[in-house]
XYZ file of C-alpha atoms in Angstrom:
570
model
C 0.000 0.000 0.000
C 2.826 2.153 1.124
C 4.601 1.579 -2.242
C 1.606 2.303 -4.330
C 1.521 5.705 -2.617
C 5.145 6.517 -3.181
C 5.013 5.191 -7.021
C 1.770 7.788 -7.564
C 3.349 10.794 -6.398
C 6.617 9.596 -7.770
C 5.880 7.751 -11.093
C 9.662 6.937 -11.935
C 9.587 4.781 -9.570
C 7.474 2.282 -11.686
C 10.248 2.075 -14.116
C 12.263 0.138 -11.986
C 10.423 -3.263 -12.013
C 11.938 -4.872 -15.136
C 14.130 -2.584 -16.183
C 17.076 -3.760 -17.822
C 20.382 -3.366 -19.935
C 18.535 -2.731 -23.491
C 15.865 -0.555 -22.070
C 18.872 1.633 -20.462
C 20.516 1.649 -23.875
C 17.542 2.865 -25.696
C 16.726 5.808 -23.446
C 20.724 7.094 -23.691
C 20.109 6.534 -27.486
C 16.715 8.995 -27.062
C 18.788 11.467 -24.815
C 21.774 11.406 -26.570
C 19.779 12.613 -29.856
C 17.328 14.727 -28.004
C 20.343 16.352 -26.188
C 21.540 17.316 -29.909
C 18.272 18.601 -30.842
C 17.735 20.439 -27.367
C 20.691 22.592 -27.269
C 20.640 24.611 -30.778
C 16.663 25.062 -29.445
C 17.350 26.288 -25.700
C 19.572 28.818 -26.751
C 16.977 30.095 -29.654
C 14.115 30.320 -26.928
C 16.030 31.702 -24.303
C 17.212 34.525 -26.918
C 13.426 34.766 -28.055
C 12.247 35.397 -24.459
C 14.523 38.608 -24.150
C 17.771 36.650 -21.770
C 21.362 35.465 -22.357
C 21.376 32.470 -24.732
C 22.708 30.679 -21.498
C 19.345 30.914 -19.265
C 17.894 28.514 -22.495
C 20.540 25.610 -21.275
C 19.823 26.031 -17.536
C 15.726 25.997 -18.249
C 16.590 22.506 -19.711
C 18.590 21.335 -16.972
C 16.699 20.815 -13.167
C 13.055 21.059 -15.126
C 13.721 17.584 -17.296
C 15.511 16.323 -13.962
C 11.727 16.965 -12.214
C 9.824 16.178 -14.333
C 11.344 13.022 -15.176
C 10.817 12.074 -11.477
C 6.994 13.430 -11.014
C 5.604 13.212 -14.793
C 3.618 10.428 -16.018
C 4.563 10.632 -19.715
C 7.660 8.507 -20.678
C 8.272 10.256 -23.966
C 7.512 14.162 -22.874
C 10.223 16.417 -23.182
C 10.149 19.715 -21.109
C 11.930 22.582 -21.639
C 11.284 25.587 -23.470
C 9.068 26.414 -25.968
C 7.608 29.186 -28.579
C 4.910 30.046 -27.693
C 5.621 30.516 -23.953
C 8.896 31.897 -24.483
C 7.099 34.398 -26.201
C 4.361 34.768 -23.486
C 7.568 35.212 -21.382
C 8.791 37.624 -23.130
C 5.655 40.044 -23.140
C 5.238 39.616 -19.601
C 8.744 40.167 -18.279
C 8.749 43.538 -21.098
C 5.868 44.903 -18.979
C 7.183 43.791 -15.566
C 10.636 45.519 -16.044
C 10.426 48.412 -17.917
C 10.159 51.001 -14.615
C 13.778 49.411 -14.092
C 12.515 48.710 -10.581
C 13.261 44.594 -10.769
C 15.858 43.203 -13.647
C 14.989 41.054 -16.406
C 16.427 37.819 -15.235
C 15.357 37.884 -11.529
C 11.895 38.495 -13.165
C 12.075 35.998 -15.389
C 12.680 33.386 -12.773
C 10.087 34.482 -10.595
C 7.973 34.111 -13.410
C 8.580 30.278 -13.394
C 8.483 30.290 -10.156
C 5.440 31.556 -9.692
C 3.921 29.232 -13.034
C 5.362 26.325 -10.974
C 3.805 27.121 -7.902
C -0.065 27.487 -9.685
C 0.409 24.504 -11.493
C 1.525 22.515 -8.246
C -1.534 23.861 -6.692
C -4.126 23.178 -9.369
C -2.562 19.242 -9.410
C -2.829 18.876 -5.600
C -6.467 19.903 -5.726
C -7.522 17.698 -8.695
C -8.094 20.226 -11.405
C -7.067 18.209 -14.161
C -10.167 18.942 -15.698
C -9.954 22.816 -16.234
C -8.044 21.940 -19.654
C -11.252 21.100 -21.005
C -12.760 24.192 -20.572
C -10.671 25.664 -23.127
C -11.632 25.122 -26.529
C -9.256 23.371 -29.072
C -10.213 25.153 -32.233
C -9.671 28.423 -29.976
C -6.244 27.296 -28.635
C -5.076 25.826 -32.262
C -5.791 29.661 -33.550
C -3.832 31.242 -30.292
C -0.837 29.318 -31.606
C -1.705 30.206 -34.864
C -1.134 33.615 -34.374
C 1.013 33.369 -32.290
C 3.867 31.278 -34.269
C 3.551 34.333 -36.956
C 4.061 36.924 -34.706
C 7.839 35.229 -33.355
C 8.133 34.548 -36.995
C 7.806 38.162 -37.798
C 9.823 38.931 -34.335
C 12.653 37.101 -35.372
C 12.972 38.773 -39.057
C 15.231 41.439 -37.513
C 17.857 38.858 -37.014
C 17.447 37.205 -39.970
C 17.939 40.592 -41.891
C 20.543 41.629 -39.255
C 18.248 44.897 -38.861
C 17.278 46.920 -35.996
C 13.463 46.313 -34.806
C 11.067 46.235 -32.094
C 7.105 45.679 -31.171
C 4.755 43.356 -29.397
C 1.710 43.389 -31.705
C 2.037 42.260 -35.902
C 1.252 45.797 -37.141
C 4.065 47.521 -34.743
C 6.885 44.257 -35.313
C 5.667 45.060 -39.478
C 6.022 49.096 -39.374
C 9.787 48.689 -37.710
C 10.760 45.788 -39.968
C 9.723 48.196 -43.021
C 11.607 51.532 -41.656
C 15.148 49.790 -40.888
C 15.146 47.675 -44.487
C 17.837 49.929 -45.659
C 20.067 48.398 -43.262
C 19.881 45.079 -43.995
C 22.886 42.998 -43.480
C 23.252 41.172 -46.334
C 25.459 38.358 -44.584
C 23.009 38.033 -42.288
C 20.265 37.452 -44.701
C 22.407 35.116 -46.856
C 23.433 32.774 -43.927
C 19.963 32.739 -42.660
C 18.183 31.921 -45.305
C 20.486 29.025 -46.154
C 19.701 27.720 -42.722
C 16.003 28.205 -43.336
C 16.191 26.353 -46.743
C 18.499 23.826 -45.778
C 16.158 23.217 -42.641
C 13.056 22.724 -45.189
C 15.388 20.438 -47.372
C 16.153 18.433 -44.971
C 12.210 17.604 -43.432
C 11.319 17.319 -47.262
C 13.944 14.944 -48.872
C 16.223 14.433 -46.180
C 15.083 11.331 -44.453
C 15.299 10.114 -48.291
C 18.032 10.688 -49.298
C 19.588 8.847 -46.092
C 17.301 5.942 -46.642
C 18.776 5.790 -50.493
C 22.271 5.331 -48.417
C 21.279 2.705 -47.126
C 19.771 3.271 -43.944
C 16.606 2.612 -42.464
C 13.542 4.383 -42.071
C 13.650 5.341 -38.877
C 17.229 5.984 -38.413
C 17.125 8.229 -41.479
C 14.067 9.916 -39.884
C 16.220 10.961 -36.818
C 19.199 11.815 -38.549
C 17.041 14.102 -40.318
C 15.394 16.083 -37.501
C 19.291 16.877 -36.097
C 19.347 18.928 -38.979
C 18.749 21.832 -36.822
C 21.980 21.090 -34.984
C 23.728 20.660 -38.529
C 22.859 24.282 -39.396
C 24.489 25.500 -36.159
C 27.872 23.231 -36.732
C 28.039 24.833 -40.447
C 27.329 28.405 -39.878
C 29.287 28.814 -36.430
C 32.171 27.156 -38.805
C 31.602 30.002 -41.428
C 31.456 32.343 -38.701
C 34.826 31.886 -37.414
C 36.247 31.497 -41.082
C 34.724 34.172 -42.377
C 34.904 36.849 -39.590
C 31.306 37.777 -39.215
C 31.844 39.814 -36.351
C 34.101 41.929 -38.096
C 31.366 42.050 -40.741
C 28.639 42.918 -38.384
C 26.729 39.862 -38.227
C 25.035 39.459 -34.629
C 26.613 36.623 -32.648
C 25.900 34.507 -29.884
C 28.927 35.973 -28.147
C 30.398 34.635 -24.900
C 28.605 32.149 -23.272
C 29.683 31.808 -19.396
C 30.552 28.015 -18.860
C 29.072 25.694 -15.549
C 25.954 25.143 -14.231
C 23.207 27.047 -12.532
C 23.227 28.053 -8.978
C 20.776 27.298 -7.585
C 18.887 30.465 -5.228
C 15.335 31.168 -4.162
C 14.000 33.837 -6.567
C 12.922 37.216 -4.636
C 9.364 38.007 -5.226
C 8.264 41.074 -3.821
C 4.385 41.763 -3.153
C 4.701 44.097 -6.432
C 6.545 41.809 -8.696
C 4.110 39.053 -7.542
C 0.620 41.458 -8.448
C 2.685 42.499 -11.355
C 3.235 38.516 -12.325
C 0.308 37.139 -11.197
C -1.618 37.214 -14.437
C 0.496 36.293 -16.790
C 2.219 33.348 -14.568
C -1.538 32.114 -14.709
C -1.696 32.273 -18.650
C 1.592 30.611 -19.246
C 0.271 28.031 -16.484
C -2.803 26.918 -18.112
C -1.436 27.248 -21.637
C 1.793 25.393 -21.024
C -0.393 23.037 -19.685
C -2.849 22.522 -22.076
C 0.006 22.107 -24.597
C 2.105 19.900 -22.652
C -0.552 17.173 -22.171
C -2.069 17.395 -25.330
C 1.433 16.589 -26.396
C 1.695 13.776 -23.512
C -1.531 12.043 -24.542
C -0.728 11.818 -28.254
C 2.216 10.240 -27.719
C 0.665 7.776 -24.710
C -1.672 6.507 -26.728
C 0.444 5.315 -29.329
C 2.121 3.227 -26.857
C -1.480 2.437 -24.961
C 0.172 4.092 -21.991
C -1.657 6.346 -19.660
C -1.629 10.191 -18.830
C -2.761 10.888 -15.494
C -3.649 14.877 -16.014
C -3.603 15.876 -12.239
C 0.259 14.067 -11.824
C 0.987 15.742 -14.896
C -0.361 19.481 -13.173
C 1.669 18.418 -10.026
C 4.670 17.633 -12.565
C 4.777 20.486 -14.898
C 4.055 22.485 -11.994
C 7.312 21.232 -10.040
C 9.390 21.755 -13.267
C 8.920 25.294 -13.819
C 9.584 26.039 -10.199
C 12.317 23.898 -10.499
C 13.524 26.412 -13.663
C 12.887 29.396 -11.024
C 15.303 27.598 -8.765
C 17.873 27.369 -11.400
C 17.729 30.431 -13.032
C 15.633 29.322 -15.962
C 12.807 30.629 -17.292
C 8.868 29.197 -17.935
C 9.408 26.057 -19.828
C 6.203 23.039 -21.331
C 6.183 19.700 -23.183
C 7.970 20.458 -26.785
C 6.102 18.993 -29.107
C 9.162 18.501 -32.171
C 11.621 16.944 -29.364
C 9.072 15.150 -27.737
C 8.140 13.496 -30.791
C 12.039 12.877 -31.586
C 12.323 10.965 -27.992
C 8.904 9.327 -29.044
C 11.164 8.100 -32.271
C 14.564 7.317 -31.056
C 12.850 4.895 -28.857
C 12.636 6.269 -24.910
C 11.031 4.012 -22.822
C 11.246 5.762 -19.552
C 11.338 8.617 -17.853
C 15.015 8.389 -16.842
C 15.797 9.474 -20.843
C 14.756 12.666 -19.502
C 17.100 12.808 -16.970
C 19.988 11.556 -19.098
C 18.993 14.420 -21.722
C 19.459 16.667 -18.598
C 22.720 15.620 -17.985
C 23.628 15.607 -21.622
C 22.906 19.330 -21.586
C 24.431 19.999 -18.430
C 27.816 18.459 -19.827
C 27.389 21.032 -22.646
C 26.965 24.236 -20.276
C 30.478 23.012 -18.720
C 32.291 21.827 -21.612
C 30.694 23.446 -25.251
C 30.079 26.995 -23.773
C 33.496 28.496 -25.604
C 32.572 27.707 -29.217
C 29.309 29.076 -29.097
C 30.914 32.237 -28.831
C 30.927 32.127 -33.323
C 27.319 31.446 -33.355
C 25.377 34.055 -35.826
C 21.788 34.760 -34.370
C 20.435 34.553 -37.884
C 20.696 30.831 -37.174
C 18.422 30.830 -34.365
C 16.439 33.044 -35.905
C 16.100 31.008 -38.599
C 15.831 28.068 -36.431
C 12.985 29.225 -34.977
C 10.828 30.126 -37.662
C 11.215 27.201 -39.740
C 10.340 25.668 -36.236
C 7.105 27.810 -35.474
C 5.645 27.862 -38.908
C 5.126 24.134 -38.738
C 2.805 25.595 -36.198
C 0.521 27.851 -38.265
C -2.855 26.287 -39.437
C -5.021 28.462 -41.149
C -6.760 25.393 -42.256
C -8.567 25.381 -38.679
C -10.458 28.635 -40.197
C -12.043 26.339 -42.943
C -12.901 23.273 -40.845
C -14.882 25.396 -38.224
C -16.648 27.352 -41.204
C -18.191 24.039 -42.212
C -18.501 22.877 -38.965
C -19.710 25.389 -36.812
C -19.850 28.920 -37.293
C -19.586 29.730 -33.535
C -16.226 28.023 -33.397
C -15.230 29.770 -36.908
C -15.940 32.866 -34.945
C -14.400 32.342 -32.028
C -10.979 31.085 -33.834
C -10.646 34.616 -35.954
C -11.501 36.222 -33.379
C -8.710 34.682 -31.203
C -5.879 35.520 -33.727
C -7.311 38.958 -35.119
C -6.573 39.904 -31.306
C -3.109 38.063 -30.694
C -1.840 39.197 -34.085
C -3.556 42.945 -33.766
C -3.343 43.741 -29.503
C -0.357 41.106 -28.510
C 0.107 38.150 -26.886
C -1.209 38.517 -23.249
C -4.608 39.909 -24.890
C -4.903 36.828 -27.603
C -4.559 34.286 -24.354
C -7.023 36.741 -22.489
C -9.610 36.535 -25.726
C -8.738 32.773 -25.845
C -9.687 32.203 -22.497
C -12.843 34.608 -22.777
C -14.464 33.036 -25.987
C -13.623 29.334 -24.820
C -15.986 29.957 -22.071
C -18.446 32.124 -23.849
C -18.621 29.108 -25.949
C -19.319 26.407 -23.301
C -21.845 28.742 -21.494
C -23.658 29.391 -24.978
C -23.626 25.360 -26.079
C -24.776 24.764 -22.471
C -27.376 27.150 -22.319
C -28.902 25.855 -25.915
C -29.381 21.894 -25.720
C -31.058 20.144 -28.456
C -34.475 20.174 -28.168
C -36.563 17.725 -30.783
C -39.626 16.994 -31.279
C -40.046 13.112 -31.444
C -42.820 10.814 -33.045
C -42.887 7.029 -33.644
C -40.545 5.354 -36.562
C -43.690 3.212 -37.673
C -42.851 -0.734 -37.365
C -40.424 -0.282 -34.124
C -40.393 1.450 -31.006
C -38.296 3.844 -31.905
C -38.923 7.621 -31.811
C -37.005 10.348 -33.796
C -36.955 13.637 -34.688
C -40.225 14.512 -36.894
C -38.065 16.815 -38.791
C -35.496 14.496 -39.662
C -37.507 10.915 -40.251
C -41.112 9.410 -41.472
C -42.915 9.178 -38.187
C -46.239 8.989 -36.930
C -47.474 11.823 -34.698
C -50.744 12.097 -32.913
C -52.635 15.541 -32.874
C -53.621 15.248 -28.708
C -49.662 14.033 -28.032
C -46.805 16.619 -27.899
C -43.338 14.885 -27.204
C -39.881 16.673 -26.406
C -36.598 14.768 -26.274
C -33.985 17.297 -25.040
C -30.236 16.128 -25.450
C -28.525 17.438 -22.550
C -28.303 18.521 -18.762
C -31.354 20.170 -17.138
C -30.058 23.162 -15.379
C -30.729 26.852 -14.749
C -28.978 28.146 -17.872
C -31.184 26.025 -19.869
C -34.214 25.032 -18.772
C -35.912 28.780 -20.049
C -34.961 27.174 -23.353
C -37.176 24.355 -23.339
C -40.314 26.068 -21.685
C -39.693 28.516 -24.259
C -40.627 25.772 -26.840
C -43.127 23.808 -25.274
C -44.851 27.333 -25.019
C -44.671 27.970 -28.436
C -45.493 24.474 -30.416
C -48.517 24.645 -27.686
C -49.665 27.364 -29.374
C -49.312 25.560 -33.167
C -51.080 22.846 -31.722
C -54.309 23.866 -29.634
C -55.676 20.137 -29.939
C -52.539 19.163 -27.692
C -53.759 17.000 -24.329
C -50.724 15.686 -23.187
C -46.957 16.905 -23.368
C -44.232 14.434 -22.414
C -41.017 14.862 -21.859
C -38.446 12.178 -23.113
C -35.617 12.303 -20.943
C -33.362 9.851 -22.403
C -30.568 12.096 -22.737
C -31.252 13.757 -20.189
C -27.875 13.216 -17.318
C -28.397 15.692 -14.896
C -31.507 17.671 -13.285
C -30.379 21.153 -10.697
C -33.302 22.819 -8.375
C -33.894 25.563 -10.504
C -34.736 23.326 -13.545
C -37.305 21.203 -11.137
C -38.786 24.639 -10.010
C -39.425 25.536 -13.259
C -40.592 22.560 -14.442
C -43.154 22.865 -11.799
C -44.417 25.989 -12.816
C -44.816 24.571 -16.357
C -46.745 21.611 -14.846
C -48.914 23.869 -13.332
C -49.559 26.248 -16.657
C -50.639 23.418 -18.294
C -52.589 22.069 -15.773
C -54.720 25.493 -16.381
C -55.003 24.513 -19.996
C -56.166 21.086 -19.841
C -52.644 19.568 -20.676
C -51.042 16.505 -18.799
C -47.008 16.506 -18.118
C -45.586 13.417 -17.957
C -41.897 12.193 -18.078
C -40.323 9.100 -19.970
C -37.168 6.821 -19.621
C -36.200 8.652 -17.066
C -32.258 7.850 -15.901
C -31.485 6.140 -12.084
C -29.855 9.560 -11.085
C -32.372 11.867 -12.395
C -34.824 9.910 -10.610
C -33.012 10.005 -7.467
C -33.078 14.047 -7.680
C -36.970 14.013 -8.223
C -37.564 11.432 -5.095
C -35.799 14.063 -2.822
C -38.289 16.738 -3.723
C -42.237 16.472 -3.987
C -42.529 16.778 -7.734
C -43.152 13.573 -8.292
C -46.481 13.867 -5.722
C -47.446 16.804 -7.826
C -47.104 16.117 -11.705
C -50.199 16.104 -12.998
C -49.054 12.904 -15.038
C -47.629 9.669 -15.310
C -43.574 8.565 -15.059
C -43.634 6.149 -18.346
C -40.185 3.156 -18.629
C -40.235 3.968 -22.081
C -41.645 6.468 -24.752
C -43.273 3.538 -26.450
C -44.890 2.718 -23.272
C -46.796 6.513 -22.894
C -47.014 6.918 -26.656
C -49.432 3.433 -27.041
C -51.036 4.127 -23.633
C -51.668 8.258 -24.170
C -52.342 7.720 -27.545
C-alpha cells in the first residue's frame, strides 16, 4: 500500500520493475539525440524570451531532472518552448520596464510563480480545467502566435534593428530599418532556413537511399537543426562575421546554474500574477495534449492531475535554477517518441547531456550568428501555423469559426497577453452558450419499431392530442428557459394538444432551478387542460426528483419507455 503511494506521487519509480540493460541503452540513445536537438533550441528560446542564450541551457537542466521524477509521460520532453517563451517575453517587457526589478530575476520568478499554480491546481484535482478551453480556440492562439515570433525574429534574420509586441508595430519597424539590412546576415539565414526545409522534405530520403533505415534516417534528419548550427558557427569563425557585423551569440559563461530562491516582492508578484496564470494553463494545455498523443500510441496512460503536479514542479524547479517558464515540446518530444525512450530516466539523461554542454561546449558558441536561431525558430514555429482550422470550423460550426478569428485577429492585432485573455474569454463564452442551448426535438414514432425520432429528420407517426420533447442534454438553470420557451410555443401551433411528455433519455443531470421551473410549467398546463408526464427517465435523475415532492405533484404519469406513454396516451 505504502509503495503504491510513493510510485503515484513519484511515477519513476514504476520504471524500476523490469528494467534492464537494453531498455537503459535505448533511453541514452533517445537522450543522446534529443540532447543534440535540445541545445541549438534552448539557446533560440532563451534569446526569443529577451535573456542570455545561457538561461535557455539552464531551463533545460533541473526542469527535465523533475519532471522526469513526477511526470507520467515517458516520452515528454520539457523545456522551453515558442509560444511561452514568447508569453515570457511580453510579460517580463511589462514587468521591467520602470527598471525597478531586472529582467532575469523576473524571469525566474515568473517560473516560479507558473510552478507554484500549477503545483496547486494538481494537488487539488483540477485536471479537468483543460477542457474548458476550446481546441479550435487554442489551435488559432498558436496560430497567431507562431507568426508573430516569426515576424519577431525577421530582424535577425535581416541583421536589422526592430522592435514591437503586436504584428502591425513588429511590421512598421521591420519596413523603416530595411535599408540596413545585413546582407550576410540574410544570406546565412536563409540558407539555414532552406536547408532546414530540405532536410524535413527529402532528407530522411536521401539517407534511406544510403542505405539506412527508415527510422534511423528519420532521426538523422530532424538533427538537422543542430547541422545548421555546426556549419554556420564554422563560417562564422572562417569568415569573420563579427568583423562584418553579423550578430553573434557571443560569450557564453561556462558551468551550471546556482541554484537560489527567486525574490518576489508583493509588487513583482501582483505584477506577475496574471500572466504566470496564462503561461500556467497554456503550457499546460500544450504539454498534455502533447503527452496524450504520444501515450496513446504506446497504450500508456496520462494521469492529467500528476501531470499538473509535474509540470508544476518543473517550472519552479527552472525558477530555482535560473531558468525561465518552460512546457512539453512537441518537435523533441516526438524525436524521444522516435529514437525509442522508454522511460522517464531518458529525460534525466537528456538533462545531464545538456548539463555536460553548459560546462564543456560553452566556448565555441561564442561564433554562433543569431540569424541561425532566428532562422531556427521560424522554420520551427511555422510548422505551427494552421489556417486550415479557419475552414474546418466554417463548415462545422460557425460559432467556433468565430471564435478562432476572433482569437488571432486579437493576438496578431493587440499582442500576446490579450490573444490568451480573448482565448480564455471566448472558450468559455462558448461552453456557457452550447450549455445554455441543448437540443431540443420533437419526437414521433418510426412506424414498425419502437423507436422515436426527430419529426423533422424521419417518417414518423405523430398524434394531434400528443406533444413529445426529447432534449439532449443537462437540465439546469442556464437552460431550462430554453425548453419552456418551446413547449410554449409548439402549444400554441397545436391547440388540440392533451398531453406533453417529456423524453428524458438524454437527459444526465436535473439542478433545483430546472425542477422549479418545471413545476411551474406543470402547473400552466394544468390550467389549460394539458397533462405533463416524463419518460425513460435515468437512475440519477430519478433520485433528484424522489428528494423533492414533484413527483407527488405532476399532474401525469412517469412512463419506462416512450413507447410505453405513446401506445397508452395515444
Amino acid at each position: 500500500m505504502a509503495e503504491q503511494q510513493y510510485s503515484r506521487w513519484f511515477p519513476i519509480l514504476n520504471i524500476f520493475h523490469g528494467y534492464n540493460r537494453e531498455i537503459l541503452l535505448r533511453d541514452l540513445l533517445a537522450a543522446a539525440i534529443v540532447t543534440v536537438l535540445l541545445i541549438p533550441q534552448s539557446l533560440a528560446y532563451a534569446i526569443l524570451a529577451g535573456l542570455p542564450a545561457e538561461v535557455g541551457l539552464y531551463a533545460s537542466i533541473l526542469p527535465l531532472i523533475v519532471y522526469g521524477i513526477f511526470g507520467t509521460s515517458r516520452t515528454l520532453s520539457v523545456g522551453p518552448v515558442a509560444v511561452v517563451s514568447l508569453m515570457s517575453a511580453t510579460a517580463l517587457a511589462e514587468v521591467t520596464a520602470s527598471g525597478a526589478v531586472d529582467y532575469l530575476s523576473a524571469a525566474t520568478a515568473l517560473a516560479l510563480l507558473s510552478g507554484a499554480i500549477l503545483a496547486v491546481l494538481g494537488a487539488l484535482r483540477l485536471g479537468m480545467l483543460a477542457n474548458f478551453l476550446s481546441h479550435p480556440v487554442i489551435s488559432g492562439f498558436i496560430t497567431a502566435s507562431a507568426l508573430l515570433i516569426a515576424l519577431s525574429q525577421l530582424r535577425h534574420l535581416l541583421g536589422i534593428p526592430a522592435s514591437g509586441d503586436t504584428a502591425p508595430e513588429l511590421i512598421a519597424s521591420l519596413w523603416g530599418n530595411l535599408n540596413t539590412v545585413n546582407n550576410l546576415a540574410l544570406i546565412t539565414g536563409l540558407g539555414v532556413v532552406l536547408f532546414l526545409y530540405w532536410a524535413r522534405a527529402y532528407g530522411a530520403g536521401l539517407l534511406q537511399a544510403m542505405g539506412l533505415s527508415s527510422s534511423t534516417a528519420e532521426l538523422l534528419s530532424r538533427a538537422a537543426p543542430a547541422m545548421g548550427v555546426l556549419a554556420t558557427m564554422g563560417l562564422s569563425f572562417g569568415l569573420g562575421y563579427e568583423a562584418r557585423q553579423v550578430a553573434l551569440v557571443g560569450f557564453i559563461p561556462s558551468g551550471l546554474p546556482v541554484l537560489n530562491l527567486p525574490k518576489i516582492s508583493q509588487p513583482l508578484l501582483e505584477a506577475l500574477l496574471v500572466p504566470a496564470l496564462m503561461i500556467a494553463i497554456l503550457g499546460y494545455v500544450e504539454s498534455v495534449s502533447v503527452a496524450k498523443t504520444l501515450a496513446a500510441k504506446r497504450r500508456q496512460r496520462i494521469d492529467s492531475n500528476q501531470e499538473l503536479i509535474a509540470l508544476g514542479m518543473a517550472n519552479m524547479g527552472a525558477g530555482f535554477s535560473g531558468g525561465f517558464p518552460v512546457s512539453g515540446g512537441f518537435s523533441r518530444s516526438v524525436v524521444n517518441d522516435a529514437a525509442g525512450a522508454q522511460t522517464q530516466l531518458a529525460s534525466i539523461f537528456t538533462a545531464v547531456g545538456i548539463a555536460l554542454a553548459a560546462l564543456f561546449l560553452t566556448p565555441f558558441l561564442y561564433y554562433l550568428p543569431k540569424t541561425t536561431l532566428a532562422a531556427t525558430i521560424i522554420v520551427a514555429v511555422l510548422s505551427l501555423v494552421d489556417f486550415s482550422i479557419l475552414g474546418k470550423t466554417w463548415h462545422f460550426a460557425k460559432a467556433d469559426f468565430l471564435a478562432v478569428t476572433l482569437t488571432i485577429a486579437v493576438t496578431l492585432l493587440l499582442g500576446v497577453e490579450p490573444g490568451v485573455a480573448c482565448g480564455v474569454g471566448v472558450s468559455l463564452l462558448l461552453f456557457i452558450y452550447r450549455a445554455s442551448k441543448p437540443h431540443i426535438a420533437e419526437v414521433g414514432l418510426v412506424e414498425g419499431t419502437e423507436h422515436f425520432r426527430n419529426i423533422h429528420r424521419h417518417k414518423v407517426k405523430t398524434i394531434p392530442e400528443i406533444l413529445t420533447f426529447r432534449v439532449d442534454g443537462r437540465l439546469i438553470f442556464s437552460n431550462i428557459g430554453v425548453l419552456e420557451e418551446r413547449i410554449y410555443i409548439d402549444l400554441a401551433r397545436n391547440p388540440k394538444v392533451k398531453h406533453v411528455i417529456l423524453m428524458c433519455s438524454a437527459v444526465n443531470e436535473i439542478d433545483w432551478s430546472a425542477l422549479e421551473v418545471l413545476e411551474s410549467i406543470d402547473r400552466a398546463l394544468v390550467e389549460r387542460g394539458i397533462q405533463l408526464h416524463l419518460s425513460e427517465v435515468k437512475g440519477p435523475v430519478m433520485d433528484c426528483l424522489k428528494k423533492s415532492n414533484f413527483l407527488q405533484r405532476l399532474s401525469g404519469d412517469v412512463f419506462l419507455s416512450q413507447y410505453q406513454a405513446f401506445a397508452r396516451l395515444g
